[in-house]
CSV table of C-alpha atoms in Angstrom, one decimal:
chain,number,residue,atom,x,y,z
A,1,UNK,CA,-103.5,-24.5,-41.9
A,2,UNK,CA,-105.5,-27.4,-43.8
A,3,UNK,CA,-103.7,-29.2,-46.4
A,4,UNK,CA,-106.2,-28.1,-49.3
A,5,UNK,CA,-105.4,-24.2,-48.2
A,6,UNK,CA,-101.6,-24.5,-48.3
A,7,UNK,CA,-100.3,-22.4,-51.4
A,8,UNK,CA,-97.7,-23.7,-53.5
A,9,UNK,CA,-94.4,-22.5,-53.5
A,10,UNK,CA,-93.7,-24.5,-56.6
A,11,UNK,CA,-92.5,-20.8,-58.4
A,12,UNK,CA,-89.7,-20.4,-55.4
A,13,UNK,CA,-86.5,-21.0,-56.5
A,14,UNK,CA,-84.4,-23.8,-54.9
A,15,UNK,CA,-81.7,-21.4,-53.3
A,16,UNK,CA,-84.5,-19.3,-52.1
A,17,UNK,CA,-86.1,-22.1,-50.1
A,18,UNK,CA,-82.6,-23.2,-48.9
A,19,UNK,CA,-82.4,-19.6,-47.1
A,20,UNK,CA,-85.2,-20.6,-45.3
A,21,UNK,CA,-83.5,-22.5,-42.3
A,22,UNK,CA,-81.1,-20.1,-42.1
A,23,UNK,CA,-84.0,-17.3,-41.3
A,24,UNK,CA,-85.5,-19.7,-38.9
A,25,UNK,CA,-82.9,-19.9,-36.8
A,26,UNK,CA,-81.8,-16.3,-36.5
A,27,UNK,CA,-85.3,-15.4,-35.3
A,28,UNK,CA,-85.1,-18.3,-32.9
A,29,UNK,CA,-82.6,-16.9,-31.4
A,30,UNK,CA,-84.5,-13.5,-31.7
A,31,UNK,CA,-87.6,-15.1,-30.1
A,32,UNK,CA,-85.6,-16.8,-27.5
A,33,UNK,CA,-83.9,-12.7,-26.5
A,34,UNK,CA,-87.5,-11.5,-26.5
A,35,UNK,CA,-87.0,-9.3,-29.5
A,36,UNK,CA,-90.7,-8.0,-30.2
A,37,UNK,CA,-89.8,-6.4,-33.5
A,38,UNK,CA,-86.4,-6.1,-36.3
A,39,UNK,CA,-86.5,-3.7,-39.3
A,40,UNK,CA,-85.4,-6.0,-42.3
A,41,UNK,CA,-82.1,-3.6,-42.3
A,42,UNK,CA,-80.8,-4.6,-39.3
A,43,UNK,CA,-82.0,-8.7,-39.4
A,44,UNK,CA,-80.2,-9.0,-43.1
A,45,UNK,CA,-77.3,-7.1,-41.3
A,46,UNK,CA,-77.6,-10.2,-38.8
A,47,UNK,CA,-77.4,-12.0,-42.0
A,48,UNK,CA,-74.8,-10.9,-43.5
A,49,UNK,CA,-77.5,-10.6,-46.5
A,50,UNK,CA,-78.6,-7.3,-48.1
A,51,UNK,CA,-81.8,-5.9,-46.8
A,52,UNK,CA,-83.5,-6.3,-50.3
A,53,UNK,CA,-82.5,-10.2,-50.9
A,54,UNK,CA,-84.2,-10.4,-47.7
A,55,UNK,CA,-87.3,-8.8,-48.9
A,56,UNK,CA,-87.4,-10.1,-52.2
A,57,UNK,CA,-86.6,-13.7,-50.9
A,58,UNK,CA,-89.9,-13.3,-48.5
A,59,UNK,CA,-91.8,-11.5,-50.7
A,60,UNK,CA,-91.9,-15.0,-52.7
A,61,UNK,CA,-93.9,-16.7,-49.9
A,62,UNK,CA,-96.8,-13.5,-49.0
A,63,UNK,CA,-96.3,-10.2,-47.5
A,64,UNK,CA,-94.9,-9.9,-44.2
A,65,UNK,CA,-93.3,-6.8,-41.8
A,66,UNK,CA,-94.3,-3.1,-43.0
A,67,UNK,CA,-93.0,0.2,-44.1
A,68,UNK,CA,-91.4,1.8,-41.1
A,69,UNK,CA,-92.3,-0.9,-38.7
A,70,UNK,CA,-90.4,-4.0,-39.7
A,71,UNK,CA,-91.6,-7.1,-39.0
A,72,UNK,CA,-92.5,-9.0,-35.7
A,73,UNK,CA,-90.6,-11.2,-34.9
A,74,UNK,CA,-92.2,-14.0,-33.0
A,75,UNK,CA,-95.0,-14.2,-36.4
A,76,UNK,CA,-92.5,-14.2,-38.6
A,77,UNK,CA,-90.5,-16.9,-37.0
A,78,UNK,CA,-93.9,-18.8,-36.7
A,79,UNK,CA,-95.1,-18.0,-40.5
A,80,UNK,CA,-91.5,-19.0,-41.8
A,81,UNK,CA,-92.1,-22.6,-39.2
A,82,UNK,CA,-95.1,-22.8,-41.5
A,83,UNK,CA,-93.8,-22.3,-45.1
A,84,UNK,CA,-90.7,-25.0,-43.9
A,85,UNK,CA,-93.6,-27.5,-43.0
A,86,UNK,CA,-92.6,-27.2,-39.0
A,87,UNK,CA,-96.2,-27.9,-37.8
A,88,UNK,CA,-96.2,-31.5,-38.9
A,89,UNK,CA,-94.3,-34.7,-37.3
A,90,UNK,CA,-92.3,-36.6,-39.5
A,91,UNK,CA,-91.2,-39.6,-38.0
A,92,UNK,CA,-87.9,-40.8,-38.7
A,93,UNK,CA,-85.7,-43.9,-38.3
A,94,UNK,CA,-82.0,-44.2,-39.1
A,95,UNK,CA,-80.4,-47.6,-41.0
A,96,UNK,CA,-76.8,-47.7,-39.8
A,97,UNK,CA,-75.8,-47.3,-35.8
A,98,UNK,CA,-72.5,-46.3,-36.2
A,99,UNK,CA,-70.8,-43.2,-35.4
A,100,UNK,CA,-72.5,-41.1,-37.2
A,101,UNK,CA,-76.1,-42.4,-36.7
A,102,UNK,CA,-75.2,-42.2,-33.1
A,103,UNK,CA,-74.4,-38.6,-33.6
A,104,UNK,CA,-77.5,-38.1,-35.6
A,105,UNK,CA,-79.5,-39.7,-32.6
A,106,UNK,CA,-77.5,-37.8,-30.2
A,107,UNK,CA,-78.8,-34.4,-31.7
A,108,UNK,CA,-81.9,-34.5,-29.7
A,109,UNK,CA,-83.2,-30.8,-30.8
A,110,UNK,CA,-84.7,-32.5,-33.9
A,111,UNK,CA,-87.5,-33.8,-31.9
A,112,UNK,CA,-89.0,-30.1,-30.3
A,113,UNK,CA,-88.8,-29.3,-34.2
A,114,UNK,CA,-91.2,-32.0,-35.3
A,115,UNK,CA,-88.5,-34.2,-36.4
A,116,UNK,CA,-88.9,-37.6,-34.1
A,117,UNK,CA,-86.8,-40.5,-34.3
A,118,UNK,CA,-88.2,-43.5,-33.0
A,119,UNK,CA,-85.5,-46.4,-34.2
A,120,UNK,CA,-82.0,-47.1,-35.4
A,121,UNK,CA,-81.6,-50.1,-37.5
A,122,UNK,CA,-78.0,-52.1,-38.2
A,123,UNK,CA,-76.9,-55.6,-38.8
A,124,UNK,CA,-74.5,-55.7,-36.2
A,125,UNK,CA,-75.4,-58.4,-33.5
A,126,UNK,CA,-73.3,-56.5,-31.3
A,127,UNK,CA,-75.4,-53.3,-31.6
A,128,UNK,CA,-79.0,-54.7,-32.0
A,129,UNK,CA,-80.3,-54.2,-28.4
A,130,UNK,CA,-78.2,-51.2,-27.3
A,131,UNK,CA,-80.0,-47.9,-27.2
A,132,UNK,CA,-78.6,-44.4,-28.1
A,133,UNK,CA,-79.7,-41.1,-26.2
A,134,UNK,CA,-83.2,-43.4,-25.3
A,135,UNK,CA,-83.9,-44.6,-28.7
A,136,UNK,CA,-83.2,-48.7,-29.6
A,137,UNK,CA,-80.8,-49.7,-32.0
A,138,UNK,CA,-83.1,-52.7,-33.7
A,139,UNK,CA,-81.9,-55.9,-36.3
A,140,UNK,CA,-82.6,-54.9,-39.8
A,141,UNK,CA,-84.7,-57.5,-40.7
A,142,UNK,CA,-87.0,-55.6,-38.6
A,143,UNK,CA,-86.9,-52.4,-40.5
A,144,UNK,CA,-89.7,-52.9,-43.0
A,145,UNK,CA,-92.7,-53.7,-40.5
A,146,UNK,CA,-91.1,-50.7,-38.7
A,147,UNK,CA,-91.4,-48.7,-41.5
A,148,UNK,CA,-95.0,-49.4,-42.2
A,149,UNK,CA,-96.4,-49.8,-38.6
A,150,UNK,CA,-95.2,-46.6,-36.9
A,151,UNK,CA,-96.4,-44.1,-39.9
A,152,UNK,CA,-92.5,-43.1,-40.7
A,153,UNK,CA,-92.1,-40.5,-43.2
A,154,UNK,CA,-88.2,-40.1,-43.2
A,155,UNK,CA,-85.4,-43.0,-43.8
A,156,UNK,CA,-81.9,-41.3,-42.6
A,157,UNK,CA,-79.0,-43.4,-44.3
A,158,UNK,CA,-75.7,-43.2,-42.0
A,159,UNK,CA,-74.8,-47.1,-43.3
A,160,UNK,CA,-71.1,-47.5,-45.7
A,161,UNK,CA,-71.3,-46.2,-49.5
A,162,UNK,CA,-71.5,-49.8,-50.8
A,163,UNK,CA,-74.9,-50.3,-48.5
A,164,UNK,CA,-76.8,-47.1,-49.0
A,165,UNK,CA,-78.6,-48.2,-52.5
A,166,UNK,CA,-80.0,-51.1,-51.1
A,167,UNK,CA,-81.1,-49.7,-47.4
A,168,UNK,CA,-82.7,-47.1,-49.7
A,169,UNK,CA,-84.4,-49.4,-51.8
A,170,UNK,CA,-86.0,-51.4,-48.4
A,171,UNK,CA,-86.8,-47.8,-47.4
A,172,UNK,CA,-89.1,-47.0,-50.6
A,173,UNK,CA,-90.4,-50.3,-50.4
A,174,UNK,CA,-91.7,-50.4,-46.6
A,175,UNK,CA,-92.9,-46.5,-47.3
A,176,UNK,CA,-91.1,-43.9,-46.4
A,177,UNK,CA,-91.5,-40.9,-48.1
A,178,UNK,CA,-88.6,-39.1,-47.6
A,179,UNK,CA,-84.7,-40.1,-47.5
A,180,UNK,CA,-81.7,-38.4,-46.4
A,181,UNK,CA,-78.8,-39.9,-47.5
A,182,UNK,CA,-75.2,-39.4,-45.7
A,183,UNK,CA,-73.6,-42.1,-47.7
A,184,UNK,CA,-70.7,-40.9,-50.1
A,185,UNK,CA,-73.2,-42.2,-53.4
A,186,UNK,CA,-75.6,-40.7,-55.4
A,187,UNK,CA,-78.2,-43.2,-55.0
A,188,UNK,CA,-81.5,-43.3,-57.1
A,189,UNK,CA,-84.6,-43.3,-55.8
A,190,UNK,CA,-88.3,-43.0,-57.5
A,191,UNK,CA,-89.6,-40.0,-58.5
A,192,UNK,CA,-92.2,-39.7,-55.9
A,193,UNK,CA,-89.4,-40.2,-52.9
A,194,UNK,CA,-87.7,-36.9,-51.6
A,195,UNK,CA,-84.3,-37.1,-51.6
A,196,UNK,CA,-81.7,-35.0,-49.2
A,197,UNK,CA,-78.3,-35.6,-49.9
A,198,UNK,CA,-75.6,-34.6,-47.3
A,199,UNK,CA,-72.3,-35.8,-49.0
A,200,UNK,CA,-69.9,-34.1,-46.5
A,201,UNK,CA,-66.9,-34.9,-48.5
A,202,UNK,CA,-68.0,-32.2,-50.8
A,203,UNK,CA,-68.1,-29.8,-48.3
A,204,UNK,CA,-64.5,-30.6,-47.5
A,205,UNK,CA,-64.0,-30.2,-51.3
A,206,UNK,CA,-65.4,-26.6,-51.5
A,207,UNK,CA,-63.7,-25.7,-48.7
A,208,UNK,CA,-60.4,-26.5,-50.3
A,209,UNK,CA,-61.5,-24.8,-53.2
A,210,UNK,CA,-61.7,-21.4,-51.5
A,211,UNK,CA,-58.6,-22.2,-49.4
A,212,UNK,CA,-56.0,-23.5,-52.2
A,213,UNK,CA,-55.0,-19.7,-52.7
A,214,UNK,CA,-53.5,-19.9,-49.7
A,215,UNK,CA,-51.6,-22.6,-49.3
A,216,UNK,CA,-47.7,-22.4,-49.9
B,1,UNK,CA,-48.7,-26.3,-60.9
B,2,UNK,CA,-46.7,-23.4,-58.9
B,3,UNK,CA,-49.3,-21.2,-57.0
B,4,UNK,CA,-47.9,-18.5,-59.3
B,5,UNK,CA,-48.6,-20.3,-62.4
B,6,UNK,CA,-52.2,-20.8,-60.3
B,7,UNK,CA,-55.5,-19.2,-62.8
B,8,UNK,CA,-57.5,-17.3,-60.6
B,9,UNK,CA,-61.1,-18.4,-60.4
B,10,UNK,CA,-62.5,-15.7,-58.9
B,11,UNK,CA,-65.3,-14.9,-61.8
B,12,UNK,CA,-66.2,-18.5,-61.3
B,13,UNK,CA,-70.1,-18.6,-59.7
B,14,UNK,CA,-70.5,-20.4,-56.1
B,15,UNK,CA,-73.2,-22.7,-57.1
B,16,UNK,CA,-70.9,-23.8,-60.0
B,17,UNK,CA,-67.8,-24.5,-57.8
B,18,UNK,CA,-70.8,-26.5,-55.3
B,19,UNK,CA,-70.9,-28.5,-58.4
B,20,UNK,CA,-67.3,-29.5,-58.9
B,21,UNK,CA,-67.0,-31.9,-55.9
B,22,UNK,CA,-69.9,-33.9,-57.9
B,23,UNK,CA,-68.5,-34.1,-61.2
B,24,UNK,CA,-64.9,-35.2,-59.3
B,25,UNK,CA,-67.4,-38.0,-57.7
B,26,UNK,CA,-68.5,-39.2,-60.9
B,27,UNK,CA,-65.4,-39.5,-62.9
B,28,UNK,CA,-63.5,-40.9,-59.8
B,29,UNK,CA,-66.3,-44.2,-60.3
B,30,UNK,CA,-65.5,-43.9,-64.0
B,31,UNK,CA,-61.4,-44.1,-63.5
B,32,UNK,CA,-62.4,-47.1,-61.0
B,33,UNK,CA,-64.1,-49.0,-63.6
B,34,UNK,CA,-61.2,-47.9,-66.1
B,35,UNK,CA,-63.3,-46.0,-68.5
B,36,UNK,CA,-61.1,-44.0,-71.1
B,37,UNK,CA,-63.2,-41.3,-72.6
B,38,UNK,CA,-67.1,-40.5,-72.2
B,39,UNK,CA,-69.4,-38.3,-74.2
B,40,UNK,CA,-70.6,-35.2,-72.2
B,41,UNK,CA,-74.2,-36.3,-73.1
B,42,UNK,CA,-73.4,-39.9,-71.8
B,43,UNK,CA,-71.8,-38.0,-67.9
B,44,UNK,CA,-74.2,-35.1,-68.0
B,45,UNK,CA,-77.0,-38.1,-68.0
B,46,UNK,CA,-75.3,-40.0,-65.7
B,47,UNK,CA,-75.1,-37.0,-63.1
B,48,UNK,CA,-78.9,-35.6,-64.0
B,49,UNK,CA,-78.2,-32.1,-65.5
B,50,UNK,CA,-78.3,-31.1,-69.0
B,51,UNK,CA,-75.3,-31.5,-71.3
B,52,UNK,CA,-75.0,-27.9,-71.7
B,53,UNK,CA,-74.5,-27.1,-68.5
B,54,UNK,CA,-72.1,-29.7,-68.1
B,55,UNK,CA,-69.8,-27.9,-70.6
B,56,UNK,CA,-70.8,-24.4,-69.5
B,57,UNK,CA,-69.5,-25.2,-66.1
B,58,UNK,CA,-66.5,-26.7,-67.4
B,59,UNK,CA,-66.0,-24.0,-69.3
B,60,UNK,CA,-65.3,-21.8,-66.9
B,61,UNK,CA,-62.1,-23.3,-65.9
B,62,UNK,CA,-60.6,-23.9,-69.2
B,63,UNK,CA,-61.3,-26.5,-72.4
B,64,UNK,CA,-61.5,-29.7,-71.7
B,65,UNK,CA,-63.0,-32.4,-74.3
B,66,UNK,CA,-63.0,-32.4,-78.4
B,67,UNK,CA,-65.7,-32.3,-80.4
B,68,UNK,CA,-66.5,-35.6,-81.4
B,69,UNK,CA,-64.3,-37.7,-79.2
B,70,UNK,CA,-66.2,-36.1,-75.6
B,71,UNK,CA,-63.4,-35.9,-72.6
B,72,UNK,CA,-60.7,-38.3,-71.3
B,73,UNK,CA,-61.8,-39.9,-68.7
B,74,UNK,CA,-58.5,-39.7,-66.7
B,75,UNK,CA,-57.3,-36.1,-67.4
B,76,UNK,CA,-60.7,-34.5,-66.6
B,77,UNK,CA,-60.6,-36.0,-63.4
B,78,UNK,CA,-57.4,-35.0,-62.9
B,79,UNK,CA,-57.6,-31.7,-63.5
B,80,UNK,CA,-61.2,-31.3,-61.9
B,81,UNK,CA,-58.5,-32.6,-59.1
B,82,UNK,CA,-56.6,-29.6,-59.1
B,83,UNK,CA,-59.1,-27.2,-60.1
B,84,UNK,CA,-60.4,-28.1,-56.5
B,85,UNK,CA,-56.8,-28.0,-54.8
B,86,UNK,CA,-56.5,-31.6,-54.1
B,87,UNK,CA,-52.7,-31.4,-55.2
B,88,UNK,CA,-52.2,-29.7,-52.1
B,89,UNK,CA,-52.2,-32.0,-48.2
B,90,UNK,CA,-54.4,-30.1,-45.7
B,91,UNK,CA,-53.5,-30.6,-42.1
B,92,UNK,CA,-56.1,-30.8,-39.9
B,93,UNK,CA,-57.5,-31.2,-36.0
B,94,UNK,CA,-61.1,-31.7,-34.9
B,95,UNK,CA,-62.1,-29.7,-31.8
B,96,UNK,CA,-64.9,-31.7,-30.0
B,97,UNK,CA,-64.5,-35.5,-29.6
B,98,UNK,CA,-68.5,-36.4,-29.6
B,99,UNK,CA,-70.0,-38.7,-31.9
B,100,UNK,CA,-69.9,-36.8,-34.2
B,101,UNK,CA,-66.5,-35.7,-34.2
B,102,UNK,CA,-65.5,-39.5,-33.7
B,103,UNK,CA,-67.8,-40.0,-37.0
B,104,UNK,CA,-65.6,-37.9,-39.3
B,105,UNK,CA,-62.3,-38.9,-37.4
B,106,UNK,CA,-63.6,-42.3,-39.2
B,107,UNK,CA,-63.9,-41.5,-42.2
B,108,UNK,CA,-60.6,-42.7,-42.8
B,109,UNK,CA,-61.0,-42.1,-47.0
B,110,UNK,CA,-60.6,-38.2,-46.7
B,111,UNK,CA,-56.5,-38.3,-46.3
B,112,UNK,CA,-56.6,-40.6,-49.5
B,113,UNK,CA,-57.9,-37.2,-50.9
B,114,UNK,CA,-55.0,-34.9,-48.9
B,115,UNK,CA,-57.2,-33.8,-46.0
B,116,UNK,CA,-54.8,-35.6,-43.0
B,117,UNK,CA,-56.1,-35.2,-40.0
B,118,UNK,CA,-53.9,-35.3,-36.7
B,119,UNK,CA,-55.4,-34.9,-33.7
B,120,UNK,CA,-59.0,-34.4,-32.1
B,121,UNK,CA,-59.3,-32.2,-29.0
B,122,UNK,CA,-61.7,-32.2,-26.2
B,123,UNK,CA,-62.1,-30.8,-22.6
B,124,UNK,CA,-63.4,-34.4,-21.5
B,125,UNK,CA,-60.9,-36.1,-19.0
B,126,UNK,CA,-62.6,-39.6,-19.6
B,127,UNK,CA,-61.9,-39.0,-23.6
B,128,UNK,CA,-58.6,-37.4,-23.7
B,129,UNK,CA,-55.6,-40.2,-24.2
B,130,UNK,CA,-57.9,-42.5,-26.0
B,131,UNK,CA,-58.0,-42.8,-29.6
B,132,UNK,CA,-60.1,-43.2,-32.8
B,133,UNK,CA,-59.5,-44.7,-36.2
B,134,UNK,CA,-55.6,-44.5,-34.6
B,135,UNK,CA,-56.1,-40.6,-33.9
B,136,UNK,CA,-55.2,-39.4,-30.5
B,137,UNK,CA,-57.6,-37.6,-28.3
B,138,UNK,CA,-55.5,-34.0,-26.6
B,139,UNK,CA,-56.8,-32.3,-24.2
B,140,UNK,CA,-58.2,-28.8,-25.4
B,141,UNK,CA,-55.1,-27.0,-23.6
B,142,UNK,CA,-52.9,-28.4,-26.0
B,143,UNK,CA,-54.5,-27.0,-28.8
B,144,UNK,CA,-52.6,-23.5,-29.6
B,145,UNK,CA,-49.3,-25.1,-30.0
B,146,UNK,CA,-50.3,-28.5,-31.6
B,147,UNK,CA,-52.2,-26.1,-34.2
B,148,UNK,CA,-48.8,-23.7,-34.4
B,149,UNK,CA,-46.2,-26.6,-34.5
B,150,UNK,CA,-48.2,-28.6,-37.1
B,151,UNK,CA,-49.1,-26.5,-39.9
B,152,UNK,CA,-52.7,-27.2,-39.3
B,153,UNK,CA,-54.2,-25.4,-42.1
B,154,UNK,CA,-58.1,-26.9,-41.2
B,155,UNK,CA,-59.9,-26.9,-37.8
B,156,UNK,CA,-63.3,-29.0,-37.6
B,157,UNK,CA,-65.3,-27.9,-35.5
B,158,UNK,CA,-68.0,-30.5,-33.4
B,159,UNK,CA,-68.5,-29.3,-30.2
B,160,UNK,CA,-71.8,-27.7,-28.9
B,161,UNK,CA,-73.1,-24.7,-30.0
B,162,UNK,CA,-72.4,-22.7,-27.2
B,163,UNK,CA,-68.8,-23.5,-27.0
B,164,UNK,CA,-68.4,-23.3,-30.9
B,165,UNK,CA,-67.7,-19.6,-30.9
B,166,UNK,CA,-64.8,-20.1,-28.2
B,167,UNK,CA,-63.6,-22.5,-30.2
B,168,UNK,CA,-63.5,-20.7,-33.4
B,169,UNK,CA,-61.7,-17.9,-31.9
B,170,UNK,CA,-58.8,-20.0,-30.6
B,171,UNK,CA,-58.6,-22.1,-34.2
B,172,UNK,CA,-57.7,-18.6,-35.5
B,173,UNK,CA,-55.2,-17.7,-32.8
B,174,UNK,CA,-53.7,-20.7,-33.4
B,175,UNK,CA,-53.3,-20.1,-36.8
B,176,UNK,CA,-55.9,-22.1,-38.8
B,177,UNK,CA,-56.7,-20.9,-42.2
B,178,UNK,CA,-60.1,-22.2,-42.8
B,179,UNK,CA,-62.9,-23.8,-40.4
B,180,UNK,CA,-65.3,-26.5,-41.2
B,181,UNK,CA,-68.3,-25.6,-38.6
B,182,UNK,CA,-70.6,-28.3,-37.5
B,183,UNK,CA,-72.2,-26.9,-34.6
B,184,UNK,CA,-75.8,-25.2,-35.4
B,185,UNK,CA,-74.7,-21.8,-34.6
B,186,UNK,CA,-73.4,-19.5,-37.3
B,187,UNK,CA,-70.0,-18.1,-36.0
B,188,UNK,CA,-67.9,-15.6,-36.9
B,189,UNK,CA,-64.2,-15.3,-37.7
B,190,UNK,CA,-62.3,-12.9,-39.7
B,191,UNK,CA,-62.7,-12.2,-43.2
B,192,UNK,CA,-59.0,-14.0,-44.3
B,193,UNK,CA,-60.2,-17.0,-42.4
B,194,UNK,CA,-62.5,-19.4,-45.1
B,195,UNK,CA,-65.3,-20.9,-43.1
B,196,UNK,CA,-67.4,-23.4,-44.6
B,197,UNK,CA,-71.0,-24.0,-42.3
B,198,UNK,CA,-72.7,-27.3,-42.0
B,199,UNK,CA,-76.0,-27.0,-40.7
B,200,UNK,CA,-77.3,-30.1,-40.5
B,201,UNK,CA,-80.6,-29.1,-39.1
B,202,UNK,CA,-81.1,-26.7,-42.4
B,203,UNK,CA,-81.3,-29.9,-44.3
B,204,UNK,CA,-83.5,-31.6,-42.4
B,205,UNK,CA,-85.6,-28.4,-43.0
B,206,UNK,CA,-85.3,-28.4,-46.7
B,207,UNK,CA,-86.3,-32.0,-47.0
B,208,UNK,CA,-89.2,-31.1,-44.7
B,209,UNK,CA,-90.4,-28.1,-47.0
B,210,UNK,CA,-90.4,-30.5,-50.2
B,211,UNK,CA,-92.6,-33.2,-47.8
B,212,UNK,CA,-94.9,-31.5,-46.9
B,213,UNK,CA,-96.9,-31.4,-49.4
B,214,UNK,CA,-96.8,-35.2,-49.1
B,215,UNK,CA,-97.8,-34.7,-45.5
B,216,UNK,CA,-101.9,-36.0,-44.4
């Protein structure tokens, strides 16, 4: 699909679109059993969904499956690839080889997806020359020529709270298009710059949320 | 607060409890800079939603604020505090001693917050007996009774997907009352058992859907 014949999804609702994954995957591991075909009963069962949020969210992005047949898998796994964006390459780097960067480059799946890391960036002397899972850990100073050279669309921020705005800032400048931000800090970014924030903290939070009913 | 005094906040929407972990961020860096009261303009701006929804999701839980004086600083973050179930200390392991898990074993702010965390567990021989951030590595083995003797109320789990499952069912064995799942699989436990997902790749997703548009 050409750029100029991409419909917009601008009408989908935010919680719609992050469904989306989540549908991805479970026909990937569909596709991978060799399902040919599901009724949408029995993949919103899979779910844990009911069968008409799964229509109604789909029927958002065209029409897909029909009465009495279902849908087929492997074209709706592929269709849903293409609504996510899936058949473009976003080249990625990641400021910030510690732990969790090294865990980030460690989860090497990202790349079949589209999703290609091609540097990690610190100002650690001691780290600046290692590699992780193939990929070189480089000095900082070399992040913006990086940036703009190699055509990367994503900045992944794994660097300490009191870093992240200004890694983010070098980020924008050098072009990246995208950032997703694993420091504990909202940071601000302009307009035209996607943000992704994973604050895992919070995650922690809601969890305790659900769980303080059962504490003693 | 006695857990019999405890409100129950079951009417309360999920996407508004998401929300709480933010608004606890934000007046955390408020009570930091010692900040008495603030308008819920003046935080609804500083958090980028609409002041109305500010106090509609605070309303949920109780009243907080007067008209004309906005909310005290201290006491809303407070009680956001125990809204969430921060009074309570959450015990917890990490099953998988990866990056990753070696990543959130150093995060070292969370037991400031009462989620301690005791041990990590992995069927490595090379890892077991070292330690991160001061945390012992056990071998896997050990993990029923550390879980039973421990009151471990939270099990993380890092390992990779196809072990996740295993895992998940021998966290609940154990005794675990909630599991934090990092592996990109979606598992299943029983329904008293709270299970919060992290799919890390479904992020990566969503920031790809809002790119692509962006995309040549």
């Amino acid at each position: 699909m050409k750029k100029d014949q991409r419909p917009s999804y601008d009408h989908v609702p935010m919680v719609v679109i992050k469904r989306l994954p989540k549908y991805y995957r479970y026909l990937g591991e569909l596709v991978e059993k060799k399902l040919e075909r599901i009724s949408s009963q029995k993949l919103a069962q899979m779910m844990d969904i009911s069968a008409s949020q799964l229509r109604q969210d789909l029927n958002h992005f065209g029409e897909f499956g029909q009465q009495g047949y279902g849908y087929r898998v492997e074209d709706l796994y592929q269709e849903i690839g293409k609504i996510i964006g899936l058949e473009y390459q976003y080249n990625m780097v990641i400021v910030g080889a510690g732990n969790l960067g090294r865990a980030l480059a460690n989860y090497s799946n990202f790349c079949l997806r589209g999703f290609c890391l091609w540097a990690l960036f610190d100002i650690d002397p001691e780290l600046v020359g290692l590699n992780v899972n193939g990929i070189g850990i480089k000095d900082i100073s070399e992040l913006h020529d990086f940036v703009a050279d190699n055509n990367i669309s994503i900045g992944i921020i794994t660097v300490p709270k009191e870093a992240a705005q200004g890694v983010a800032d070098r980020l924008v400048a050098a072009g990246v298009k995208g950032i997703w931000n694993f420091a504990p800090v909202d940071i601000k970014v302009p307009d035209s710059i996607i943000l992704e924030n994973e604050h895992l903290a919070d995650s922690l939070m809601v969890l305790s949320f659900r769980l303080r009913g059962k504490m003693g």
